[in-house]
PDB file of C-alpha atoms and ligand atoms in Angstrom:
ATOM      1  CA  MET A 192      98.153  77.514  89.564  1.00 48.00           C
ATOM      2  CA  GLU A 193      95.455  75.094  90.722  1.00 46.00           C
ATOM      3  CA  GLU A 194      92.053  76.337  91.792  1.00 47.00           C
ATOM      4  CA  GLY A 195      91.860  77.295  95.473  1.00 53.00           C
ATOM      5  CA  THR A 196      95.568  76.870  96.124  1.00 67.00           C
ATOM      6  CA  VAL A 197      96.782  80.479  96.147  1.00 81.00           C
ATOM      7  CA  LYS A 198      99.431  80.586  98.860  1.00 91.00           C
ATOM      8  CA  ARG A 199     101.436  83.707  98.064  1.00 97.00           C
ATOM      9  CA  ILE A 200      99.566  86.994  98.082  1.00 98.00           C
ATOM     10  CA  GLY A 201     101.175  90.323  97.140  1.00 98.00           C
ATOM     11  CA  ILE A 202      99.652  93.707  97.955  1.00 98.00           C
ATOM     12  CA  ILE A 203     100.800  96.961  96.358  1.00 97.00           C
ATOM     13  CA  GLY A 204      99.312  99.845  98.378  1.00 97.00           C
ATOM     14  CA  VAL A 205      98.999  99.093 102.079  1.00 97.00           C
ATOM     15  CA  GLY A 206      96.420 101.661 103.218  1.00 96.00           C
ATOM     16  CA  GLU A 207      92.947 101.129 104.646  1.00 95.00           C
ATOM     17  CA  ILE A 208      91.787  98.436 102.265  1.00 96.00           C
ATOM     18  CA  GLY A 209      95.186  96.748 101.963  1.00 97.00           C
ATOM     19  CA  ARG A 210      95.270  96.452 105.753  1.00 97.00           C
ATOM     20  CA  ALA A 211      91.704  95.080 105.844  1.00 97.00           C
ATOM     21  CA  ILE A 212      92.673  92.352 103.351  1.00 98.00           C
ATOM     22  CA  VAL A 213      95.730  91.342 105.390  1.00 98.00           C
ATOM     23  CA  MET A 214      93.612  91.187 108.566  1.00 98.00           C
ATOM     24  CA  SER A 215      91.076  89.078 106.705  1.00 97.00           C
ATOM     25  CA  LEU A 216      93.754  86.662 105.495  1.00 97.00           C
ATOM     26  CA  ARG A 217      94.943  86.253 109.101  1.00 97.00           C
ATOM     27  CA  HIS A 218      91.414  86.170 110.584  1.00 97.00           C
ATOM     28  CA  GLY A 219      90.941  83.458 113.205  1.00 95.00           C
ATOM     29  CA  GLY A 220      94.662  82.685 113.260  1.00 94.00           C
ATOM     30  CA  ASP A 221      94.676  81.504 109.623  1.00 94.00           C
ATOM     31  CA  GLU A 222      98.311  81.357 108.491  1.00 94.00           C
ATOM     32  CA  SER A 223      97.766  79.337 105.333  1.00 94.00           C
ATOM     33  CA  SER A 224      99.120  82.027 103.007  1.00 95.00           C
ATOM     34  CA  GLU A 225     102.275  84.124 102.815  1.00 97.00           C
ATOM     35  CA  VAL A 226     101.711  87.850 102.331  1.00 98.00           C
ATOM     36  CA  PHE A 227     104.117  90.272 100.633  1.00 98.00           C
ATOM     37  CA  LEU A 228     103.557  94.002 101.110  1.00 98.00           C
ATOM     38  CA  SER A 229     104.821  97.050  99.228  1.00 97.00           C
ATOM     39  CA  PRO A 230     107.109  99.340 101.208  1.00 96.00           C
ATOM     40  CA  ARG A 231     104.843 102.404 100.724  1.00 92.00           C
ATOM     41  CA  GLY A 232     102.255 102.844 103.425  1.00 88.00           C
ATOM     42  CA  ALA A 233     105.329 102.141 105.520  1.00 92.00           C
ATOM     43  CA  ARG A 234     103.810 102.498 108.957  1.00 94.00           C
ATOM     44  CA  THR A 235     100.867 100.177 108.247  1.00 96.00           C
ATOM     45  CA  ALA A 236     103.070  97.668 106.429  1.00 96.00           C
ATOM     46  CA  ALA A 237     105.539  97.560 109.351  1.00 96.00           C
ATOM     47  CA  GLU A 238     102.726  97.191 111.886  1.00 97.00           C
ATOM     48  CA  LEU A 239     101.172  94.284 109.956  1.00 98.00           C
ATOM     49  CA  SER A 240     104.453  92.470 109.469  1.00 97.00           C
ATOM     50  CA  GLU A 241     105.215  92.780 113.198  1.00 97.00           C
ATOM     51  CA  ARG A 242     101.770  91.616 114.212  1.00 97.00           C
ATOM     52  CA  TYR A 243     101.417  88.609 111.909  1.00 97.00           C
ATOM     53  CA  GLU A 244     103.624  85.638 111.077  1.00 95.00           C
ATOM     54  CA  GLY A 245     104.334  85.234 107.392  1.00 97.00           C
ATOM     55  CA  VAL A 246     103.598  88.881 106.454  1.00 98.00           C
ATOM     56  CA  ARG A 247     106.691  90.554 104.988  1.00 97.00           C
ATOM     57  CA  VAL A 248     107.497  94.003 103.662  1.00 98.00           C
ATOM     58  CA  CYS A 249     109.334  93.916 100.320  1.00 98.00           C
ATOM     59  CA  ALA A 250     112.105  96.213  99.129  1.00 97.00           C
ATOM     60  CA  ASP A 251     110.059  97.513  96.178  1.00 97.00           C
ATOM     61  CA  ASN A 252     106.884  96.888  94.189  1.00 97.00           C
ATOM     62  CA  GLN A 253     108.664  94.563  91.713  1.00 98.00           C
ATOM     63  CA  GLU A 254     109.645  92.259  94.572  1.00 98.00           C
ATOM     64  CA  VAL A 255     105.979  92.128  95.665  1.00 98.00           C
ATOM     65  CA  VAL A 256     105.038  90.993  92.147  1.00 98.00           C
ATOM     66  CA  ASP A 257     107.881  88.494  91.845  1.00 98.00           C
ATOM     67  CA  ARG A 258     107.104  86.773  95.152  1.00 98.00           C
ATOM     68  CA  SER A 259     103.332  86.509  94.708  1.00 98.00           C
ATOM     69  CA  GLU A 260     100.976  84.270  92.752  1.00 97.00           C
ATOM     70  CA  LEU A 261      98.028  86.603  93.291  1.00 98.00           C
ATOM     71  CA  LEU A 262      98.754  90.328  93.200  1.00 98.00           C
ATOM     72  CA  ILE A 263      96.345  92.887  94.673  1.00 98.00           C
ATOM     73  CA  ILE A 264      96.695  96.489  93.529  1.00 98.00           C
ATOM     74  CA  ALA A 265      95.242  98.771  96.200  1.00 97.00           C
ATOM     75  CA  VAL A 266      96.719 102.220  95.637  1.00 97.00           C
ATOM     76  CA  ARG A 267      94.577 105.284  94.989  1.00 96.00           C
ATOM     77  CA  ARG A 268      93.561 105.752  91.367  1.00 92.00           C
ATOM     78  CA  GLN A 269      95.775 108.826  90.933  1.00 93.00           C
ATOM     79  CA  ASP A 270      98.844 106.906  92.202  1.00 95.00           C
ATOM     80  CA  HIS A 271      98.558 103.795  90.060  1.00 94.00           C
ATOM     81  CA  HIS A 272     100.691 104.968  87.120  1.00 93.00           C
ATOM     82  CA  GLU A 273     103.558 105.838  89.452  1.00 95.00           C
ATOM     83  CA  ALA A 274     103.123 102.667  91.528  1.00 95.00           C
ATOM     84  CA  LEU A 275     103.222 100.417  88.462  1.00 95.00           C
ATOM     85  CA  ALA A 276     105.787 102.284  86.338  1.00 94.00           C
ATOM     86  CA  GLY A 277     108.439  99.830  85.145  1.00 94.00           C
ATOM     87  CA  VAL A 278     106.850  96.934  87.053  1.00 96.00           C
ATOM     88  CA  ARG A 279     106.859  93.668  85.075  1.00 97.00           C
ATOM     89  CA  VAL A 280     103.998  91.241  85.685  1.00 97.00           C
ATOM     90  CA  ASP A 281     104.460  87.800  84.101  1.00 96.00           C
ATOM     91  CA  ASP A 282     101.490  86.150  82.432  1.00 96.00           C
ATOM     92  CA  ASP A 283     101.264  83.357  85.034  1.00 96.00           C
ATOM     93  CA  LYS A 284     100.245  85.792  87.809  1.00 97.00           C
ATOM     94  CA  VAL A 285      96.661  86.740  88.636  1.00 98.00           C
ATOM     95  CA  VAL A 286      96.067  90.451  89.252  1.00 98.00           C
ATOM     96  CA  VAL A 287      93.225  91.777  91.413  1.00 98.00           C
ATOM     97  CA  ASN A 288      92.454  95.444  90.842  1.00 97.00           C
ATOM     98  CA  VAL A 289      90.518  97.047  93.708  1.00 97.00           C
ATOM     99  CA  MET A 290      90.983 100.645  92.504  1.00 95.00           C
ATOM    100  CA  ALA A 291      87.682 102.454  92.013  1.00 90.00           C
ATOM    101  CA  GLY A 292      87.448 103.985  88.550  1.00 86.00           C
ATOM    102  CA  VAL A 293      90.327 102.034  86.954  1.00 91.00           C
ATOM    103  CA  GLY A 294      88.982  99.607  84.358  1.00 91.00           C
ATOM    104  CA  ASN A 295      90.661  96.401  83.259  1.00 91.00           C
ATOM    105  CA  ASP A 296      91.503  97.805  79.795  1.00 91.00           C
ATOM    106  CA  GLY A 297      93.274 100.800  81.303  1.00 90.00           C
ATOM    107  CA  LEU A 298      95.176  98.644  83.770  1.00 94.00           C
ATOM    108  CA  ARG A 299      96.227  96.240  81.000  1.00 94.00           C
ATOM    109  CA  ARG A 300      97.643  99.187  79.045  1.00 91.00           C
ATOM    110  CA  SER A 301      99.637 100.303  82.137  1.00 90.00           C
ATOM    111  CA  LEU A 302     100.943  96.828  82.944  1.00 92.00           C
ATOM    112  CA  ALA A 303     101.360  95.461  79.412  1.00 92.00           C
ATOM    113  CA  THR A 304     100.792  91.945  80.722  1.00 95.00           C
ATOM    114  CA  GLY A 305      98.840  88.943  79.495  1.00 95.00           C
ATOM    115  CA  ALA A 306      98.016  87.977  83.106  1.00 97.00           C
ATOM    116  CA  PRO A 307      94.331  87.706  83.994  1.00 97.00           C
ATOM    117  CA  LEU A 308      93.048  90.980  85.488  1.00 97.00           C
ATOM    118  CA  VAL A 309      90.071  90.898  87.838  1.00 98.00           C
ATOM    119  CA  ARG A 310      88.319  93.933  89.327  1.00 97.00           C
ATOM    120  CA  ALA A 311      87.035  93.620  92.893  1.00 98.00           C
ATOM    121  CA  ILE A 312      85.207  95.754  95.474  1.00 98.00           C
ATOM    122  CA  PRO A 313      86.407  94.583  98.897  1.00 97.00           C
ATOM    123  CA  LEU A 314      84.617  96.385 101.736  1.00 95.00           C
ATOM    124  CA  PRO A 315      86.183  97.347 105.074  1.00 93.00           C
ATOM    125  CA  ALA A 316      84.152  94.567 106.794  1.00 93.00           C
ATOM    126  CA  ILE A 317      86.245  92.039 104.871  1.00 97.00           C
ATOM    127  CA  ARG A 318      88.613  92.240 107.840  1.00 97.00           C
ATOM    128  CA  GLU A 319      86.194  90.053 109.822  1.00 96.00           C
ATOM    129  CA  ARG A 320      85.254  88.013 106.729  1.00 97.00           C
ATOM    130  CA  ARG A 321      81.810  89.564 106.939  1.00 92.00           C
ATOM    131  CA  SER A 322      81.304  91.130 103.525  1.00 94.00           C
ATOM    132  CA  VAL A 323      80.605  89.889 100.032  1.00 97.00           C
ATOM    133  CA  THR A 324      83.139  91.004  97.418  1.00 98.00           C
ATOM    134  CA  VAL A 325      81.879  91.831  93.924  1.00 98.00           C
ATOM    135  CA  VAL A 326      84.301  90.697  91.185  1.00 98.00           C
ATOM    136  CA  TYR A 327      84.534  90.995  87.415  1.00 97.00           C
ATOM    137  CA  PRO A 328      85.251  88.839  85.537  1.00 97.00           C
ATOM    138  CA  SER A 329      84.750  85.607  87.424  1.00 97.00           C
ATOM    139  CA  HIS A 330      88.068  83.794  87.816  1.00 97.00           C
ATOM    140  CA  PRO A 331      88.434  80.490  89.735  1.00 97.00           C
ATOM    141  CA  GLU A 332      91.393  81.518  91.933  1.00 96.00           C
ATOM    142  CA  VAL A 333      90.022  84.964  92.680  1.00 97.00           C
ATOM    143  CA  ASP A 334      86.503  83.680  93.329  1.00 98.00           C
ATOM    144  CA  SER A 335      87.756  81.093  95.811  1.00 96.00           C
ATOM    145  CA  PHE A 336      90.109  83.672  97.393  1.00 97.00           C
ATOM    146  CA  PHE A 337      87.226  86.053  98.187  1.00 98.00           C
ATOM    147  CA  GLU A 338      84.843  83.207  99.016  1.00 97.00           C
ATOM    148  CA  ARG A 339      87.232  82.303 101.826  1.00 96.00           C
ATOM    149  CA  LEU A 340      87.303  85.953 102.979  1.00 97.00           C
ATOM    150  CA  GLY A 341      83.518  86.297 103.418  1.00 96.00           C
ATOM    151  CA  GLY A 342      81.860  85.602 100.078  1.00 97.00           C
ATOM    152  CA  VAL A 343      82.096  86.468  96.399  1.00 98.00           C
ATOM    153  CA  LEU A 344      79.617  87.918  93.911  1.00 98.00           C
ATOM    154  CA  PRO A 345      80.889  87.646  90.320  1.00 98.00           C
ATOM    155  CA  VAL A 346      79.073  89.873  87.814  1.00 98.00           C
ATOM    156  CA  VAL A 347      78.645  89.388  84.072  1.00 96.00           C
ATOM    157  CA  ASP A 348      80.214  92.561  82.697  1.00 95.00           C
ATOM    158  CA  GLU A 349      81.961  95.781  83.662  1.00 93.00           C
ATOM    159  CA  ALA A 350      78.710  97.778  83.351  1.00 93.00           C
ATOM    160  CA  ALA A 351      77.183  95.609  86.095  1.00 96.00           C
ATOM    161  CA  PHE A 352      80.364  96.045  88.130  1.00 96.00           C
ATOM    162  CA  ASP A 353      79.910  99.840  87.880  1.00 95.00           C
ATOM    163  CA  VAL A 354      76.358  99.535  89.240  1.00 96.00           C
ATOM    164  CA  PHE A 355      77.723  97.770  92.337  1.00 97.00           C
ATOM    165  CA  SER A 356      80.472 100.410  92.635  1.00 95.00           C
ATOM    166  CA  ALA A 357      77.765 103.088  92.647  1.00 96.00           C
ATOM    167  CA  LEU A 358      75.869 101.236  95.385  1.00 97.00           C
ATOM    168  CA  THR A 359      79.083 101.041  97.416  1.00 95.00           C
ATOM    169  CA  GLY A 360      79.327 104.822  97.129  1.00 95.00           C
ATOM    170  CA  THR A 361      76.251 105.202  99.334  1.00 96.00           C
ATOM    171  CA  LEU A 362      77.948 103.766 102.428  1.00 93.00           C
ATOM    172  CA  THR A 363      79.302 106.870 104.164  1.00 94.00           C
ATOM    173  CA  THR A 364      76.054 108.762 103.496  1.00 97.00           C
ATOM    174  CA  HIS A 365      74.437 106.203 105.748  1.00 96.00           C
ATOM    175  CA  TYR A 366      76.750 107.097 108.654  1.00 96.00           C
ATOM    176  CA  THR A 367      76.147 110.795 108.018  1.00 98.00           C
ATOM    177  CA  TYR A 368      72.397 110.178 108.055  1.00 97.00           C
ATOM    178  CA  LEU A 369      72.773 108.597 111.502  1.00 98.00           C
ATOM    179  CA  ALA A 370      74.972 111.483 112.678  1.00 98.00           C
ATOM    180  CA  THR A 371      72.304 113.931 111.453  1.00 98.00           C
ATOM    181  CA  LEU A 372      69.649 112.126 113.510  1.00 98.00           C
ATOM    182  CA  THR A 373      71.906 112.321 116.573  1.00 98.00           C
ATOM    183  CA  SER A 374      72.528 116.054 116.037  1.00 98.00           C
ATOM    184  CA  TRP A 375      68.801 116.679 115.692  1.00 98.00           C
ATOM    185  CA  ALA A 376      68.172 114.980 119.048  1.00 98.00           C
ATOM    186  CA  ALA A 377      70.968 117.033 120.634  1.00 98.00           C
ATOM    187  CA  ASP A 378      69.305 120.179 119.259  1.00 98.00           C
ATOM    188  CA  GLN A 379      66.174 119.102 121.146  1.00 98.00           C
ATOM    189  CA  GLY A 380      68.242 119.106 124.379  1.00 98.00           C
ATOM    190  CA  ILE A 381      69.116 115.406 124.529  1.00 98.00           C
ATOM    191  CA  ALA A 382      72.651 114.668 125.770  1.00 98.00           C
ATOM    192  CA  SER A 383      74.796 113.814 122.734  1.00 97.00           C
ATOM    193  CA  GLU A 384      76.079 110.587 124.276  1.00 98.00           C
ATOM    194  CA  ASP A 385      72.525 109.400 124.989  1.00 98.00           C
ATOM    195  CA  ALA A 386      71.407 110.196 121.454  1.00 98.00           C
ATOM    196  CA  ASP A 387      74.501 108.497 120.066  1.00 98.00           C
ATOM    197  CA  ARG A 388      73.959 105.387 122.176  1.00 98.00           C
ATOM    198  CA  TYR A 389      70.305 105.147 121.208  1.00 98.00           C
ATOM    199  CA  ILE A 390      70.911 105.620 117.468  1.00 98.00           C
ATOM    200  CA  ARG A 391      73.637 102.962 117.467  1.00 98.00           C
ATOM    201  CA  SER A 392      71.340 100.544 119.272  1.00 97.00           C
ATOM    202  CA  LEU A 393      68.423 101.282 116.929  1.00 96.00           C
ATOM    203  CA  PHE A 394      70.439 100.721 113.775  1.00 96.00           C
ATOM    204  CA  GLN A 395      72.431  97.753 115.040  1.00 95.00           C
ATOM    205  CA  GLY A 396      68.990  96.155 115.233  1.00 94.00           C
ATOM    206  CA  VAL A 397      68.501  97.047 111.564  1.00 94.00           C
ATOM    207  CA  GLY A 398      71.856  95.437 110.770  1.00 92.00           C
ATOM    208  CA  ARG A 399      70.868  92.247 112.550  1.00 93.00           C
ATOM    209  CA  SER A 400      67.470  92.037 110.879  1.00 94.00           C
ATOM    210  CA  LEU A 401      69.175  92.323 107.461  1.00 93.00           C
ATOM    211  CA  SER A 402      70.760  88.940 108.041  1.00 89.00           C
ATOM    212  CA  ASP A 403      67.256  87.419 107.870  1.00 90.00           C
ATOM    213  CA  GLU A 404      67.260  86.707 104.152  1.00 90.00           C
ATOM    214  CA  THR A 405      63.865  85.001 104.259  1.00 95.00           C
ATOM    215  CA  ARG A 406      62.230  88.450 104.253  1.00 95.00           C
ATOM    216  CA  SER A 407      62.572  90.949 101.384  1.00 96.00           C
ATOM    217  CA  LEU A 408      63.691  94.509 102.172  1.00 95.00           C
ATOM    218  CA  HIS A 409      60.148  95.740 101.488  1.00 93.00           C
ATOM    219  CA  GLN A 410      58.824  93.063 103.822  1.00 95.00           C
ATOM    220  CA  LEU A 411      61.258  94.091 106.568  1.00 95.00           C
ATOM    221  CA  ALA A 412      60.070  97.707 106.216  1.00 93.00           C
ATOM    222  CA  ALA A 413      56.426  96.655 106.358  1.00 93.00           C
ATOM    223  CA  ASP A 414      57.035  94.393 109.358  1.00 92.00           C
ATOM    224  CA  HIS A 415      58.568  97.288 111.331  1.00 92.00           C
ATOM    225  CA  GLU A 416      55.790  99.747 110.527  1.00 94.00           C
ATOM    226  CA  THR A 417      52.459 100.300 112.271  1.00 95.00           C
ATOM    227  CA  PRO A 418      49.759 101.528 109.837  1.00 94.00           C
ATOM    228  CA  ASN A 419      49.412 105.315 110.268  1.00 95.00           C
ATOM    229  CA  GLY A 420      52.240 105.183 112.847  1.00 96.00           C
ATOM    230  CA  ASN A 421      55.382 107.254 113.318  1.00 97.00           C
ATOM    231  CA  ASN A 422      57.580 105.255 110.964  1.00 96.00           C
ATOM    232  CA  GLU A 423      55.055 105.456 108.161  1.00 96.00           C
ATOM    233  CA  ARG A 424      54.792 109.182 108.743  1.00 96.00           C
ATOM    234  CA  ILE A 425      58.540 109.818 108.394  1.00 96.00           C
ATOM    235  CA  ARG A 426      58.846 107.444 105.438  1.00 94.00           C
ATOM    236  CA  THR A 427      56.055 109.111 103.501  1.00 94.00           C
ATOM    237  CA  THR A 428      56.707 112.734 104.494  1.00 95.00           C
ATOM    238  CA  TRP A 429      60.513 112.698 104.249  1.00 95.00           C
ATOM    239  CA  PHE A 430      61.467 109.787 101.986  1.00 94.00           C
ATOM    240  CA  ASP A 431      58.850 110.969  99.519  1.00 93.00           C
ATOM    241  CA  GLN A 432      58.969 110.794  95.735  1.00 95.00           C
ATOM    242  CA  ALA A 433      61.150 113.899  95.397  1.00 96.00           C
ATOM    243  CA  ASN A 434      63.704 112.543  97.874  1.00 96.00           C
ATOM    244  CA  SER A 435      63.699 109.124  96.261  1.00 95.00           C
ATOM    245  CA  GLN A 436      64.123 110.774  92.836  1.00 97.00           C
ATOM    246  CA  ALA A 437      67.040 112.888  94.127  1.00 98.00           C
ATOM    247  CA  LEU A 438      68.786 109.699  95.288  1.00 98.00           C
ATOM    248  CA  THR A 439      68.129 108.008  91.950  1.00 98.00           C
ATOM    249  CA  SER A 440      69.546 111.029  90.090  1.00 98.00           C
ATOM    250  CA  ALA A 441      72.684 111.065  92.265  1.00 98.00           C
ATOM    251  CA  LEU A 442      73.220 107.354  91.570  1.00 98.00           C
ATOM    252  CA  ASP A 443      72.635 107.871  87.831  1.00 98.00           C
ATOM    253  CA  ALA A 444      75.239 110.657  87.785  1.00 97.00           C
ATOM    254  CA  LEU A 445      77.746 108.530  89.707  1.00 96.00           C
ATOM    255  CA  LEU A 446      77.176 105.627  87.315  1.00 95.00           C
ATOM    256  CA  THR A 447      77.834 107.890  84.328  1.00 94.00           C
ATOM    257  CA  HIS A 448      81.043 109.073  85.989  1.00 92.00           C
ATOM    258  CA  LEU A 449      82.144 105.496  86.758  1.00 90.00           C
ATOM    259  CA  SER A 450      81.485 104.330  83.210  1.00 87.00           C
ATOM    260  CA  HIS A 451      84.137 106.815  81.996  1.00 83.00           C
ATOM    261  CA  ARG A 452      86.900 104.590  83.325  1.00 70.00           C
ATOM    262  CA  THR A 453      90.619 105.305  83.146  1.00 67.00           C
TER     263      THR A 453
HETATM  264  N1  LIG B 646      88.844 102.215 101.629  1.00 52.93           N
HETATM  265  C1  LIG B 646      87.892 101.435 101.124  1.00 52.93           C
HETATM  266  O1  LIG B 646      86.902 101.109 101.803  1.00 52.93           O
HETATM  267  C2  LIG B 646      87.998 100.911  99.719  1.00 52.93           C
HETATM  268  C3  LIG B 646      88.989 101.359  98.853  1.00 52.93           C
HETATM  269  N2  LIG B 646      89.063 100.848  97.582  1.00 52.93           N
HETATM  270  C4  LIG B 646      90.115 101.299  96.663  1.00 52.93           C
HETATM  271  O2  LIG B 646      91.350 100.910  97.205  1.00 52.93           O
HETATM  272  C5  LIG B 646      92.348 101.853  96.848  1.00 52.93           C
HETATM  273  C6  LIG B 646      93.052 102.285  98.116  1.00 52.93           C
HETATM  274  O3  LIG B 646      92.093 102.891  98.978  1.00 52.93           O
HETATM  275  P1  LIG B 646      92.426 103.122 100.510  1.00 52.93           P
HETATM  276  O4  LIG B 646      93.053 101.903 101.071  1.00 52.93           O
HETATM  277  O5  LIG B 646      91.214 103.672 101.133  1.00 52.93           O
HETATM  278  O6  LIG B 646      93.534 104.293 100.350  1.00 52.93           O
HETATM  279  P2  LIG B 646      94.701 104.682 101.327  1.00 52.93           P
HETATM  280  O7  LIG B 646      95.076 106.084 100.995  1.00 52.93           O
HETATM  281  O8  LIG B 646      94.356 104.333 102.731  1.00 52.93           O
HETATM  282  O9  LIG B 646      95.889 103.702 100.879  1.00 52.93           O
HETATM  283  C7  LIG B 646      96.576 103.831  99.679  1.00 52.93           C
HETATM  284  C8  LIG B 646      97.982 103.341  99.932  1.00 52.93           C
HETATM  285  O10 LIG B 646      98.695 103.330  98.699  1.00 52.93           O
HETATM  286  C9  LIG B 646     100.039 103.665  99.007  1.00 52.93           C
HETATM  287  N3  LIG B 646     100.784 104.101  97.841  1.00 52.93           N
HETATM  288  C10 LIG B 646     100.793 105.312  97.234  1.00 52.93           C
HETATM  289  N4  LIG B 646     101.677 105.310  96.219  1.00 52.93           N
HETATM  290  C11 LIG B 646     102.245 104.076  96.194  1.00 52.93           C
HETATM  291  C12 LIG B 646     103.234 103.472  95.389  1.00 52.93           C
HETATM  292  N5  LIG B 646     103.856 104.157  94.414  1.00 52.93           N
HETATM  293  N6  LIG B 646     103.572 102.190  95.612  1.00 52.93           N
HETATM  294  C13 LIG B 646     102.974 101.491  96.620  1.00 52.93           C
HETATM  295  N7  LIG B 646     102.034 102.018  97.430  1.00 52.93           N
HETATM  296  C14 LIG B 646     101.679 103.304  97.216  1.00 52.93           C
HETATM  297  C15 LIG B 646      99.898 104.754 100.036  1.00 52.93           C
HETATM  298  O11 LIG B 646     101.119 104.900 100.728  1.00 52.93           O
HETATM  299  P3  LIG B 646     101.526 106.270 101.491  1.00 52.93           P
HETATM  300  O12 LIG B 646     100.737 106.222 102.761  1.00 52.93           O
HETATM  301  O13 LIG B 646     102.986 106.082 101.671  1.00 52.93           O
HETATM  302  O14 LIG B 646     101.127 107.389 100.590  1.00 52.93           O
HETATM  303  C16 LIG B 646      98.761 104.215 100.904  1.00 52.93           C
HETATM  304  O15 LIG B 646      99.260 103.417 101.932  1.00 52.93           O
HETATM  305  C17 LIG B 646      91.665 103.019  96.137  1.00 52.93           C
HETATM  306  O16 LIG B 646      91.911 102.932  94.743  1.00 52.93           O
HETATM  307  C18 LIG B 646      90.184 102.805  96.450  1.00 52.93           C
HETATM  308  O17 LIG B 646      89.382 103.200  95.347  1.00 52.93           O
HETATM  309  C19 LIG B 646      88.232  99.850  97.156  1.00 52.93           C
HETATM  310  C20 LIG B 646      87.253  99.355  97.979  1.00 52.93           C
HETATM  311  C21 LIG B 646      87.035  99.895  99.307  1.00 52.93           C
END
């Protein structure tokens, strides 16, 4: 397989992230690759194959492997033994493992293949080619695959990969934080829809300012803060040392958990 020429993509496990990858591959009307989907996740697989040209549902997981050059495994961790039981992966394939908590050594034992195995953390925003995908190890075909889908960040070892996995684990807390702010406003008698609208607007602004990479995150915070003002007050009274330490401890514990890979 030549670098950057992957044309046949197989996906075993067509749930949320499998769907996001298919949408990313077809983003902007791109039809440069053929996509082969596993039959499980039947409703999503059928919907994708109806919506997009060149996306087909296979009879079983072995057919997905046989038809693809690059195989993405996107089932839940607890389902991967069943999904891969008896599946033969020839050494000339490239396998991308997006399952959280399943290391490359464990996957190689399950698959008994000499094919290159690459771990990746695709994010839901990959569907619009708007997120950077962390990969380990760097591999030319996989790097150029994710580069095309929004950007790639290869890391040097699996320990570094686990650090990025832990960071990824903070994502839904962020939404819950915003929901908590909205609930607090509603408790003060503000209409929920007004609070919701305002919070979305406030934090969409944060999202936009993050794309300004000329300013560090500390600089962005400083630039949005009036000395002795309201933002400084909340930052120093709520996100104090104890709160910051609690977050650090939660991340440390998650990292320890992630380092005990299957
Ligand atoms: N969601 C996310 O943002 C991210 C998820 N991941 C990882 O991706 C993996 C999938 O997550 P997610 O998409 O959220 O999970 P989902 O539950 O949405 O999707 C998992 C899919 O796997 C299918 N499946 C189960 N068993 C088999 C099998 N034997 N053969 C083929 N397919 C099977 C399920 O089918 P059925 O519906 O029929 O049970 C389901 O469609 C996880 O390991 C997760 O850690 C990684 C990065 C981000």
